[in-house]
Amino acid sequence: MSRFFRAGESDSDETESDYSDELTHSESEDHSDSDSDGSSSDDDDAAKKTGGRGRLFEGSFSDSDSEDDTVRVVRSAKDKRFEEIEQAVSSMINGQKINDWVSAQNEFDRANKGLQKAAGIIAQTGVPKFYVRAVADLEKTIQAALEKEKSSTKKMNASNAKALNSMKQKVKKNNRLYEKEIQEYEKNPESYVDEEVVEEKPKVKKPKKVVVSDSEDNSDAEAADDGFTPVGAGGKAVELNQENIYKKLKEISDARGKKNTNREDQARILERLLAVANSPYQKIRVLLALISAQFDFPIGASGYMTIPLWKHADKYLNLLLTILEASPEYIVKEDVPEEDEETDKDRVPQNGEPVYIQGSLVAFIDRLDDEFTKSLQNIDPHTTDYVDRLKDEVGLYSVIVRSQAYFTRLHLTDSISRTTMRRLEHLYFKPDVVIVAVENATAALLPASIARPNQDSSALIHDLCVFLYKNATSLLRTRAMLCHIYHHALHNRFFVARDMLLMSHLQETIHQADVTTQILHNRAMIQLGLCAFREGMIKEAQTCLQDISGTGRVKELLAQGLSLQRYGAATPEQEKLERQRQLPFHMHINLELLECVYLTSSMLLEIPNMAQAGSNPDGRKKVISKPFRRMLDYNSRQVFTGPPENTRDHIMGAAKALSNGEWQRSVELINAIKIWELMPEALKIKEMLGRKIQEEALRTYLFANASHYSSVSLDQLAKMFDLPLASVISIVSKMVWNEELSASIDQVSNVVVLHHVQPSKVQSLALAFAEKAAGFVEGNEKLLELKTPQQAERPKKGPNANKEQATGKQQQQRTMGPRGSRGGRNQFNNGLGNSVRGGRK
Amino acid sequence: MPSNKELSAALDIEGSVPIHSVQLDAMVVLKIVKHCRESIPATVTGQLMGLDVNGVLEVTHSFPMPKNNQDSEDDASNYQVQMMRCLREVNVDDNSVGWYQSTNMGNFMNQSLIEHQFEFQQALSKSVLIIHDVARSSMGNINLRALRLTPAFMQLYKEKKFSTEALTKAKLTFSNIFEELPITIRNTALLTALLYELETADESVEVSTSHLTTYKSTASTPASKSVLAPSFDVLDLSLDPYVAKNLENLMDTIDDHHQEQGNYAYWQRSVERENKKKAAYLLNRKTENARRAQSGQAPLANEDVDAMFKVPVEPSRLDHLLISGQIDNYCKQINEFAGPTLGKLFAVGELQK
C-alpha cells in the first residue's frame, strides 16, 4: 500500500468521506512504497496540469513547492498513542522481572494514562491487545510475588513492598474493566498475541506521512494540499470533472456543519472544483460554497478569522463579483426556491430570462466586514501588525463598494442599504484627506463603471446618508443620521449637526435603541461637543460633553476599552459582550484630549459660577460640573502643589489662577498643555481660549469683588484684562441684563456703578420655601401615580411647571420680549444634556 | 392620669347637652397669659376649673402645673390633687374641665398633646383644651383657641387604627381632628365696675387698690393716655420676623412630611412587590393545576396564600395627619396675617404720600 493511502485511511478515520473511497477504488493495487519517491515529481506535474485553474491559485502553489521536498514524518494519532502505551507496558514488564515494583507501578500508571488519552481511538479499535496481555500477566506476577514474599525470609525494602501492595489493589480494580478481554486472552494466550502481532505490526512500525489534522496554519494546509495532488494526477482529473461537479457540491453542502467534517479537505476540494468549473453558473455555485467554507473554519484562540483565511475569502468574493459583473444574466439572490435534486445540469439563461441562484452576497459582505473588525479588535494597536491589517481596509472597502454597485443593478433595496451602511461606517469618522485617498484607491482597484475617484468627501457622505434616509429601515436610518451628525461635527459644522440632531428627535428615543447605536450616539455627542469647543462655543461644548465625561465611565460609553470594574460588578458574559463591542483603535476618540476639552470648558464656566455663588450657601449648590469641582477641591486640599505635570494639573492650576484674576498665568498654563497639538489648528484654538479666559477672568473678578466697589471705571477694567473697551462694555451689560450683577453702566463717566442689594431674610426664605413646596407637590404626585397607575400620564407636567413658575418667575417675565430667540438656544442646551448611559445593559 | 378616675367621680354629671362654646373668666385668661409668657419659650400647661352649664363650658379658675415633668407623672398628679383640695378649701371651683397649653407660632399638633387630650376627653367627656399662642399674642391681639377632639377621631384613636381605609371611612382629614369652640370672655360684675371706674378716672381720682399701683403710675403721665387707651401694637409694621419664623416652621414641617411621604412610598412599593409575587405564585399554581388536570392528577392542595405572602402593615397615618394639620395651621396663620398686614401697608403707603 502506498503511504499516502495508509495515511489517508488513518487520517480520515473520522471523516470517512466519499472522496477517499473513490480514491481507493481508483488506486491500482500494485502501488508500492517505492512509488512515494516519485511523489514530488508527480507533484510538479500536477501543478503544471492545474495551471489552467486560474491565476489566482498560482501564487499559493508556487511558494509551497519548495516545502514539499522535505518529507515530514508524521505518525497518526493512533500510532503515537499506542506506541506510548506499548513503551510503558514493556518497561513495566521489565520492572516486574527484576522485582522493582516502584518503577513497575509508575509505568503501569503511565500506560493507563496513555490509555485514557487514546480513549477516542480505543472506542473504535478496541483495547490494544498487548495491553490486555500485559495486565493479565501482571496480575499473576503480582500474586506470585506476594506469595513469594510471604514465604521468603528476605524481606523487600519498605517502599518496594508498599508499591507492590498498592499495585495489587490497582490492578484488581483495573482488570475488572477489561474482564472480557482478559478472559479471551486466558482462553488462548498464544494465538491471541500472535493475532495481535499480525494485526498491529504494519501499523505500528511504519512511520507515516499524514496530514497534520489539527494544524491551523495555512501554509501547512497548503503543503498538505500539494501532498494530495499527485495522487489526484492519476485519479482526480477523471473524478472531478464537469459531470460530477454538482454531485460533489451537494456532498459538500450536506457534510457542512456536521461534526466530523474536515473543513480543510472541503475547502481544498472546492478549490479544485473551481479550477474544473468552466461555465459561469458552475463557477458561481462553487464560489458560493467556497466562500462559506472559508467562513466555516474554526476560529482559534485569537478570537478572529486568521488573516490569510480572510484574504482568501476576500479574494473569492471579488472573483465572484467579477463573474457576476461579467455575466449579468446570472443573479444571486436569497429568496430563490432551492433547485431540485437534479441540478447536475448546467443552467444557462434562456431567451433573456436570468438564472437565479440561491445565496446571500450581503451576508458574505457582513461577515467579511465583521471579521475584519474583530481582527482589528484583537490585534495590539501599537504594533505594525495593526497597520498592516488596516491596509486591508481598502480592499474590503472596494468589495463593499463593488457589491453595492451590484445590488444597485439588481435593485435589492435592503441589501443596498446594508452595504451602504457598511460603507458609511468605514468612512464617517475619517477626515477628508483619508476619505478621498480611500475612494481613489478603490477607484483604482475597481472597473471605472463602478467607482469613480471622488474628491468631495462631504458630498459622498451626504449621498450615502440621504440614500439611507430614503430607503433603509429605521435602525439604519438612525445610524446613518448619527454618522452624518458625526461627520458634520468633525468638519466643524456645529449648527448643521446640532439641527440634525434636534430635528431627528433622536435623543428622545435613543434610550430604547440597541447598545451599539447608543454608543454611536455617544460618539456623535462627543464629536459635537468637541466641534463646539473648536468653534469657541464653550457652553455648548460643556453641555454636550457633560453627560459622558461627567460619569467617569467614558471608556465604556464610547466602547473604547474597559474601565476597571468595581466590586466585580460585571459577569464574565457581560464582559465578553462588552469586549465584542469595542471599537477598533483607529476609530477611537482621543480620551485625554476629550478630558482636557471637558475640563477646560468646565473651568471656563465653573470658575465664574463659583465666584458668583460666593459665600452664599444656596448658590454653592448650583454645580455645573461635578468632576471638575471634585478635582479642584482635591487639588486645593493639598498642602504643597508642585509645578503642573499632566493635563489635569495644568487645568487646575489655570482654574486657580483664573479665580484669583491672574489671567495671564491662567492662559500660560492652558497653553502649556501639550495635547492641544492634536487638534487641528491648535494655534487658533489657543488664541480662542486665551480670549475666553480673559473674558471669564473679567466676569470672575466682577463677581468676586463687586461688593468692595461702589463703582469701577470701564477703562480700568479694560486695562486690567487687556480687553477692548467695547467687549468689556458688552460683557458687563450682559451680566447686568442677566441679573448676575446688580449694577448699572454710567455712560457719561464710563463707569460701572454697583448697587449693593442683598435679598432680605424673608425673600430668601420665600425662595427656599418655593423650592420645598415644589418638591412637596412632586412627592404627592408621585405617590398618587403609584397608587393610581392609570393616571400616571396626567399629573406629569404639573410639578415641573409649578417649579419653574415658582423659582423663575421674575426671570421669565423678563425673558418674554427681546430674548425670544435665545430661548431656543437654551432649550437646545437642555435637550443636549440627554446622552445615553447605556454602555451595558 | 390616675387622678382622672377621681375627677370623673367628682364631676357633676347632669344633662347630656354637648358643649358648644367656652366662656372664660377674665382672670383665667390673665392667669394663662401670665403663666405662658413668663415661661417662654418653654411649653407649659395648666389645669382649668369650672362647670358646664347648658352647653356652655364656664371656666372660672385655673392653676399652672409645675414645669418639671421629668420627675414622674405621680408628682404632677399629686400636685394636681393637692391643689384641688386646697382650692376646695378656699371655696373655689374645683371641678376640672380641661387644661391649657402654651404654644409658639401654633406648633401644637403633636402626638403627646393628642394623647393628653384624648385621656382627658376619655375621663371627662366635656373637657376642653385651651391653646394660647404667645408669639402671636405679642403681635397685638390675644390669641386663644378652645379645641376638642372630634368624636370620629376619638373613636379611631381608641382603636389605634389609622389606616387609609379607616380614615376614609370615618371621613377624617387633618381639618377635623379638632373642633374649635368659640370663646367668650366674661368679667365679673365687680371687675366691670372697676374698669368703668378706671376708664373715667383722671389724675384726680386716686385708686386706692394696692394691686393697681402700676396702672396708676402709667396713668399719671400724659393725660390723654388713659390706662385703657387702645394699644397700637396692632399697627406694628415689623412683618419680617413673623413671616420668616412662620416660613421656617413651615419648611421644617414640610421636611417631616417629606419623610412621611418617603415612608409611605416605601410601604407602597413593598406592597406592590408582595402582590406581584403573590400573583406570580397564583398564576404558577394555576398553570400547574391545569397541567395536572390534563394529566389526570389531583390538583395541588389549597394552601393559605395570604399567609405565605405577608403584605406589610400600612404605617400609621396619624403622624401624617398631624403633620398635615400642622402645615394647614401654618398656612392659615400666614394667611390670617397677610390680610391685615396688606391693609396696614396700604395705609402706611397712603400716609407717606
XYZ file of C-alpha atoms in Angstrom, chain A residues 121-613:
493
model
C -9.248 5.716 19.272
C -9.884 2.784 21.548
C -13.582 3.263 21.190
C -13.105 2.411 17.534
C -10.417 -0.192 17.531
C -10.916 -1.820 20.881
C -8.455 -2.124 23.712
C -4.962 -2.815 22.383
C -4.185 -6.425 22.832
C -0.661 -6.030 24.089
C -2.093 -4.058 26.934
C -4.601 -6.719 27.795
C -1.912 -9.308 27.773
C 0.332 -7.219 29.948
C -2.263 -6.531 32.606
C -3.390 -10.118 32.697
C 0.164 -11.279 33.189
C 0.756 -8.546 35.660
C -1.950 -9.795 37.935
C -0.464 -13.212 38.029
C 3.018 -11.958 38.599
C 1.838 -9.871 41.464
C 0.141 -12.784 43.087
C 3.226 -14.880 42.679
C 5.373 -12.101 44.040
C 3.176 -11.736 47.065
C 3.277 -15.402 47.831
C 6.996 -15.489 47.396
C 7.241 -12.541 49.656
C 5.311 -14.310 52.370
C 7.344 -17.443 52.190
C 10.757 -15.930 51.751
C 12.797 -14.820 54.701
C 14.431 -11.959 52.939
C 12.062 -9.069 53.024
C 11.717 -6.473 50.320
C 12.529 -2.933 51.234
C 9.654 -0.902 52.548
C 8.864 1.242 49.530
C 9.023 -1.676 47.190
C 6.610 -3.654 49.352
C 4.299 -0.750 49.560
C 4.326 -0.309 45.807
C 3.624 -3.980 45.381
C 0.625 -3.830 47.645
C -0.861 -0.790 46.021
C -0.216 -2.357 42.622
C -2.232 -5.332 43.736
C -5.170 -3.129 44.552
C -4.934 -1.115 41.415
C -4.538 -3.997 39.077
C -7.510 -5.732 40.584
C -9.654 -2.715 40.079
C -8.292 -2.007 36.661
C -8.707 -5.526 35.408
C -12.340 -5.552 36.197
C -12.747 -3.069 33.352
C -11.201 -5.378 30.837
C -12.639 -8.601 32.176
C -13.901 -9.726 28.831
C -10.683 -9.143 27.000
C -8.694 -10.850 29.687
C -10.897 -13.867 29.600
C -10.455 -14.067 25.904
C -6.781 -13.875 26.352
C -6.682 -16.515 29.058
C -8.564 -18.889 26.881
C -5.915 -18.876 24.298
C -2.839 -16.908 25.251
C -0.648 -17.921 22.369
C -2.834 -17.185 19.428
C -4.136 -14.020 21.000
C -0.772 -12.482 20.974
C 0.010 -13.757 17.513
C -3.111 -12.314 16.187
C -2.155 -9.080 17.651
C 1.285 -9.162 16.198
C -0.071 -9.811 12.819
C -2.556 -7.069 13.054
C -0.522 -4.457 14.713
C 2.797 -4.871 13.088
C 2.379 -2.944 9.904
C 0.558 -0.142 11.598
C 2.829 0.431 14.451
C 6.173 0.096 12.855
C 5.793 2.155 9.764
C 6.388 5.846 10.045
C 3.764 7.614 8.089
C 3.271 10.820 6.320
C -0.119 12.149 7.035
C -1.832 15.411 7.152
C -1.493 17.078 10.469
C -5.132 17.430 11.011
C -5.095 19.813 13.891
C -2.800 22.376 12.384
C -4.382 25.676 11.601
C -1.507 27.212 9.881
C -2.438 27.781 6.337
C 0.959 27.089 4.904
C 0.804 23.638 6.401
C -2.559 23.159 4.908
C -1.251 24.084 1.540
C 1.661 21.784 1.886
C -0.740 19.023 2.629
C -2.765 20.112 -0.285
C 0.174 19.585 -2.512
C 0.773 16.275 -0.942
C -2.567 15.256 -2.295
C -2.256 16.484 -5.783
C -0.012 13.845 -7.213
C -2.479 11.160 -6.421
C -5.084 13.284 -7.989
C -2.959 13.370 -11.090
C -3.873 9.779 -11.605
C -7.391 9.851 -10.352
C -8.801 13.283 -9.930
C -8.605 14.500 -13.430
C -11.142 11.900 -14.180
C -13.041 12.126 -10.978
C -13.587 15.817 -10.589
C -14.986 16.929 -13.820
C -17.888 18.666 -15.336
C -20.212 15.799 -14.796
C -19.909 15.235 -11.144
C -19.297 18.792 -10.108
C -22.798 19.204 -8.837
C -22.730 15.903 -7.063
C -19.593 16.984 -5.269
C -21.096 20.274 -4.371
C -24.082 18.552 -2.949
C -21.969 16.218 -0.928
C -20.056 19.071 0.486
C -23.077 21.122 1.318
C -24.582 18.094 3.016
C -21.450 17.461 5.017
C -21.280 21.084 6.005
C -21.944 21.733 9.632
C -21.644 18.076 10.563
C -19.473 17.320 13.484
C -16.634 15.440 11.968
C -16.390 17.166 8.644
C -12.887 18.105 7.773
C -13.285 21.657 6.652
C -9.883 21.878 5.151
C -10.490 18.950 2.906
C -13.684 20.511 1.816
C -12.097 23.792 1.043
C -9.429 22.012 -0.894
C -11.911 20.013 -2.911
C -13.842 23.146 -3.614
C -10.739 24.893 -4.796
C -10.121 22.118 -7.206
C -13.714 22.149 -8.282
C -13.345 25.783 -9.012
C -10.480 25.018 -11.296
C -12.578 22.463 -13.089
C -15.671 24.567 -13.355
C -15.857 26.490 -16.561
C -19.324 27.810 -17.052
C -20.251 30.897 -15.070
C -23.051 29.003 -13.424
C -20.710 26.358 -12.124
C -18.223 28.906 -11.037
C -20.802 30.858 -9.140
C -22.076 27.793 -7.404
C -18.621 26.660 -6.418
C -17.588 30.093 -5.269
C -20.633 30.470 -3.103
C -19.816 27.201 -1.401
C -16.143 28.066 -1.201
C -16.699 31.402 0.482
C -18.942 29.894 3.087
C -16.316 27.197 3.562
C -13.768 29.903 4.311
C -16.032 31.317 6.946
C -16.633 27.891 8.379
C -13.085 27.404 9.505
C -12.818 27.163 13.227
C -11.783 30.289 14.995
C -8.843 29.626 17.216
C -7.842 31.153 20.481
C -7.207 34.516 18.845
C -10.946 35.076 18.533
C -10.940 36.085 14.892
C -10.542 34.635 11.462
C -6.905 34.234 10.558
C -5.725 36.850 8.169
C -4.771 34.512 5.304
C -8.176 32.911 5.509
C -9.784 36.303 5.469
C -7.785 37.240 2.438
C -8.900 34.091 0.722
C -12.478 34.913 1.421
C -11.907 38.427 0.177
C -10.294 37.126 -2.970
C -13.063 34.671 -3.712
C -15.680 37.244 -3.069
C -14.007 39.537 -5.528
C -13.840 36.731 -8.022
C -17.485 36.010 -7.563
C -18.350 39.627 -8.084
C -16.222 39.744 -11.202
C -18.085 36.780 -12.600
C -21.413 38.246 -11.689
C -20.495 41.515 -13.299
C -19.258 39.802 -16.405
C -22.328 37.656 -16.843
C -25.284 39.713 -15.773
C -27.749 37.012 -16.694
C -26.875 35.138 -13.519
C -28.297 36.569 -10.381
C -27.506 35.553 -6.842
C -30.447 36.099 -4.571
C -31.525 34.995 -1.174
C -35.121 34.142 -1.811
C -34.824 31.697 -4.647
C -36.501 28.345 -4.224
C -33.836 25.699 -3.822
C -33.177 23.941 -7.066
C -34.313 20.403 -7.324
C -32.096 17.474 -6.710
C -31.116 17.022 -10.300
C -29.187 20.215 -10.512
C -26.376 18.479 -12.216
C -27.005 20.168 -15.440
C -25.583 23.447 -16.356
C -28.243 26.016 -16.354
C -27.930 28.638 -18.983
C -30.077 31.646 -19.418
C -32.735 31.025 -21.956
C -34.396 33.687 -24.007
C -33.324 36.517 -21.807
C -34.588 35.039 -18.566
C -31.978 35.435 -15.915
C -30.882 32.443 -13.935
C -31.409 32.789 -10.213
C -29.018 31.167 -7.849
C -29.568 30.980 -4.170
C -27.009 32.653 -1.984
C -26.568 35.761 0.070
C -23.858 38.093 -1.015
C -24.797 40.635 1.573
C -24.294 38.076 4.305
C -20.807 37.461 2.979
C -20.087 41.151 2.981
C -21.383 41.469 6.509
C -19.351 38.564 7.684
C -16.232 39.760 5.954
C -16.576 43.187 7.457
C -17.330 41.825 10.903
C -14.326 39.569 10.790
C -12.185 42.489 9.770
C -13.413 44.497 12.725
C -12.898 41.535 15.021
C -9.345 41.086 13.918
C -8.687 44.777 14.492
C -10.166 44.499 17.933
C -7.815 41.707 18.769
C -4.585 42.930 17.293
C -2.472 45.096 19.508
C -2.935 48.571 18.028
C 0.614 49.609 18.783
C 2.218 47.019 16.567
C 2.936 47.099 12.883
C 0.549 44.163 12.523
C -2.266 46.533 13.151
C -1.124 48.934 10.494
C -0.655 46.079 8.056
C -4.104 44.832 8.796
C -5.522 48.287 8.416
C -4.130 48.392 4.935
C -6.558 45.635 4.016
C -9.372 48.014 4.623
C -9.081 49.476 1.167
C -9.628 46.026 -0.318
C -12.579 45.427 1.921
C -13.960 48.812 1.135
C -13.704 48.193 -2.547
C -15.526 44.894 -2.173
C -18.270 46.725 -0.352
C -18.475 49.401 -2.995
C -18.469 46.772 -5.664
C -21.224 44.736 -4.126
C -23.176 47.886 -3.554
C -22.972 48.586 -7.250
C -24.040 45.029 -7.929
C -27.056 45.321 -5.670
C -27.936 48.646 -7.184
C -28.039 46.969 -10.547
C -30.444 44.396 -9.174
C -32.483 46.929 -7.197
C -32.215 44.986 -3.975
C -33.072 47.830 -1.649
C -32.458 46.003 1.567
C -29.059 44.749 0.513
C -28.119 48.128 -0.881
C -28.898 49.841 2.345
C -26.988 47.283 4.321
C -23.909 47.640 2.195
C -24.306 51.387 2.056
C -24.381 51.406 5.824
C -21.217 49.329 5.930
C -19.632 51.739 3.543
C -20.714 54.676 5.602
C -19.368 53.109 8.737
C -15.999 52.805 7.108
C -15.990 56.457 6.171
C -17.807 58.670 8.615
C -15.099 59.072 11.222
C -12.318 59.753 8.768
C -11.001 63.139 7.851
C -11.442 64.408 4.322
C -7.996 63.519 3.119
C -8.297 59.930 4.180
C -11.708 59.518 2.627
C -10.525 60.882 -0.647
C -7.477 58.650 -0.525
C -9.588 55.583 0.179
C -12.001 56.485 -2.566
C -9.233 56.955 -5.070
C -7.566 53.711 -4.111
C -10.877 51.962 -4.508
C -11.478 53.545 -7.857
C -8.110 52.319 -8.960
C -8.952 48.776 -7.886
C -12.342 48.616 -9.488
C -13.576 48.993 -13.012
C -14.488 52.517 -13.929
C -18.114 51.647 -14.322
C -18.411 51.016 -10.625
C -16.282 53.544 -8.884
C -15.012 56.894 -9.906
C -12.469 58.803 -7.897
C -14.341 61.181 -5.704
C -12.893 64.410 -4.462
C -15.684 65.666 -2.289
C -15.953 63.566 0.821
C -18.819 65.522 2.330
C -20.897 65.113 -0.763
C -20.181 61.414 -0.729
C -21.244 61.060 2.887
C -24.259 63.163 2.168
C -25.265 60.971 -0.765
C -24.837 57.797 1.219
C -26.840 59.138 4.132
C -29.611 60.542 2.003
C -29.940 57.227 0.291
C -30.283 55.535 3.648
C -32.785 58.097 4.899
C -34.919 57.390 1.916
C -34.684 53.650 1.697
C -33.457 51.954 4.804
C -35.146 50.590 7.858
C -35.480 52.810 10.877
C -32.454 51.389 12.647
C -30.219 52.029 9.683
C -31.748 55.469 9.272
C -30.892 56.237 12.858
C -27.372 55.028 12.442
C -26.968 56.899 9.210
C -28.210 60.026 10.892
C -25.729 59.634 13.704
C -22.897 59.032 11.296
C -23.924 62.083 9.364
C -24.001 64.164 12.516
C -20.607 62.851 13.461
C -19.271 63.741 10.092
C -20.669 67.253 10.212
C -19.278 67.739 13.682
C -15.916 66.509 12.519
C -15.937 69.218 9.909
C -16.804 71.960 12.346
C -20.304 72.441 11.040
C -21.739 72.659 14.509
C -25.049 74.220 13.704
C -25.796 71.826 10.886
C -25.007 68.880 13.110
C -26.964 70.301 16.007
C -30.007 70.983 13.888
C -29.895 67.487 12.514
C -29.680 66.067 15.990
C -32.586 68.126 17.204
C -34.773 67.670 14.198
C -34.362 63.942 14.190
C -35.582 63.771 17.802
C -33.044 61.074 18.304
C -32.373 61.954 21.890
C -35.831 61.046 22.991
C -35.753 57.543 21.631
C -32.100 56.654 21.794
C -32.572 55.047 25.161
C -34.554 52.313 23.552
C -32.028 51.656 20.868
C -29.544 48.828 20.944
C -26.230 49.317 22.631
C -24.113 49.790 19.547
C -26.407 52.519 18.322
C -26.252 54.139 21.708
C -22.500 54.041 21.508
C -22.665 55.664 18.112
C -24.925 58.290 19.591
C -22.451 58.910 22.381
C -19.684 59.234 19.866
C -21.691 61.715 17.865
C -22.430 63.699 21.020
C -18.784 63.804 21.958
C -17.771 64.839 18.494
C -20.425 67.529 18.577
C -19.014 68.759 21.856
C -15.505 68.838 20.503
C -16.798 70.663 17.470
C -18.491 73.261 19.632
C -15.264 73.661 21.525
C -13.266 74.205 18.377
C -15.787 76.809 17.357
C -15.405 78.534 20.689
C -18.858 77.746 21.976
C -17.786 76.769 25.426
C -21.175 76.388 26.984
C -22.467 74.149 24.242
C -19.320 72.103 24.373
C -19.654 71.628 28.087
C -23.283 70.526 27.908
C -22.570 68.102 25.114
C -19.687 66.518 26.942
C -21.165 66.684 30.420
C -23.203 63.524 30.349
C -20.478 61.337 29.068
C -17.362 62.860 30.529
C -19.015 63.537 33.834
C -19.760 59.919 34.530
C -16.266 58.585 34.850
C -17.251 55.736 32.593
C -16.135 57.375 29.401
C -14.359 54.306 28.160
C -17.399 52.147 28.407
C -19.775 54.703 26.996
C -17.638 55.144 23.936
C -16.661 51.481 23.739
C -13.021 52.342 23.792
C -11.776 49.902 26.345
C -12.962 48.547 29.625
C -12.588 50.561 32.727
C -11.726 48.628 35.811
C -14.798 47.046 37.245
C -15.557 47.856 40.790
C -16.692 45.077 43.062
C -16.605 42.704 40.136
C -19.910 44.114 39.025
C -19.833 42.541 35.600
C -20.258 38.887 34.982
C -17.880 37.264 32.528
C -20.600 37.178 29.893
C -21.208 40.860 30.206
C -17.538 41.499 29.943
C -17.316 39.374 26.876
C -20.173 41.244 25.269
C -18.519 44.475 26.080
C -15.293 43.285 24.580
C -17.118 42.472 21.391
C -18.491 45.957 21.195
C -15.125 47.614 21.429
C -14.277 49.865 18.568
C -11.074 49.257 16.665
C -8.320 51.533 17.744
C -8.194 53.703 14.653
C -11.780 54.819 15.293
C -11.106 55.972 18.821
C -11.647 59.492 20.004
C -8.627 60.563 21.996
C -9.783 60.294 25.587
C -7.112 62.508 27.015
C -7.985 65.250 24.597
C -11.611 64.742 25.445
C -10.928 65.087 29.138
C -8.823 68.140 28.524
C -11.551 69.795 26.485
C -14.170 68.901 29.021
C -12.205 70.191 31.962
C -11.194 73.358 30.198
C -14.728 74.227 29.241
C -15.884 73.287 32.720
C -13.285 75.605 34.125
C -14.413 78.483 31.968
C -17.987 78.042 33.173
C -17.463 76.891 36.703
C -14.998 79.441 37.984
C -17.244 82.474 37.355
C -20.129 80.426 38.667
C -18.271 79.721 41.879
C -17.292 83.346 42.203
C -20.887 84.350 41.720
C -22.083 81.984 44.377
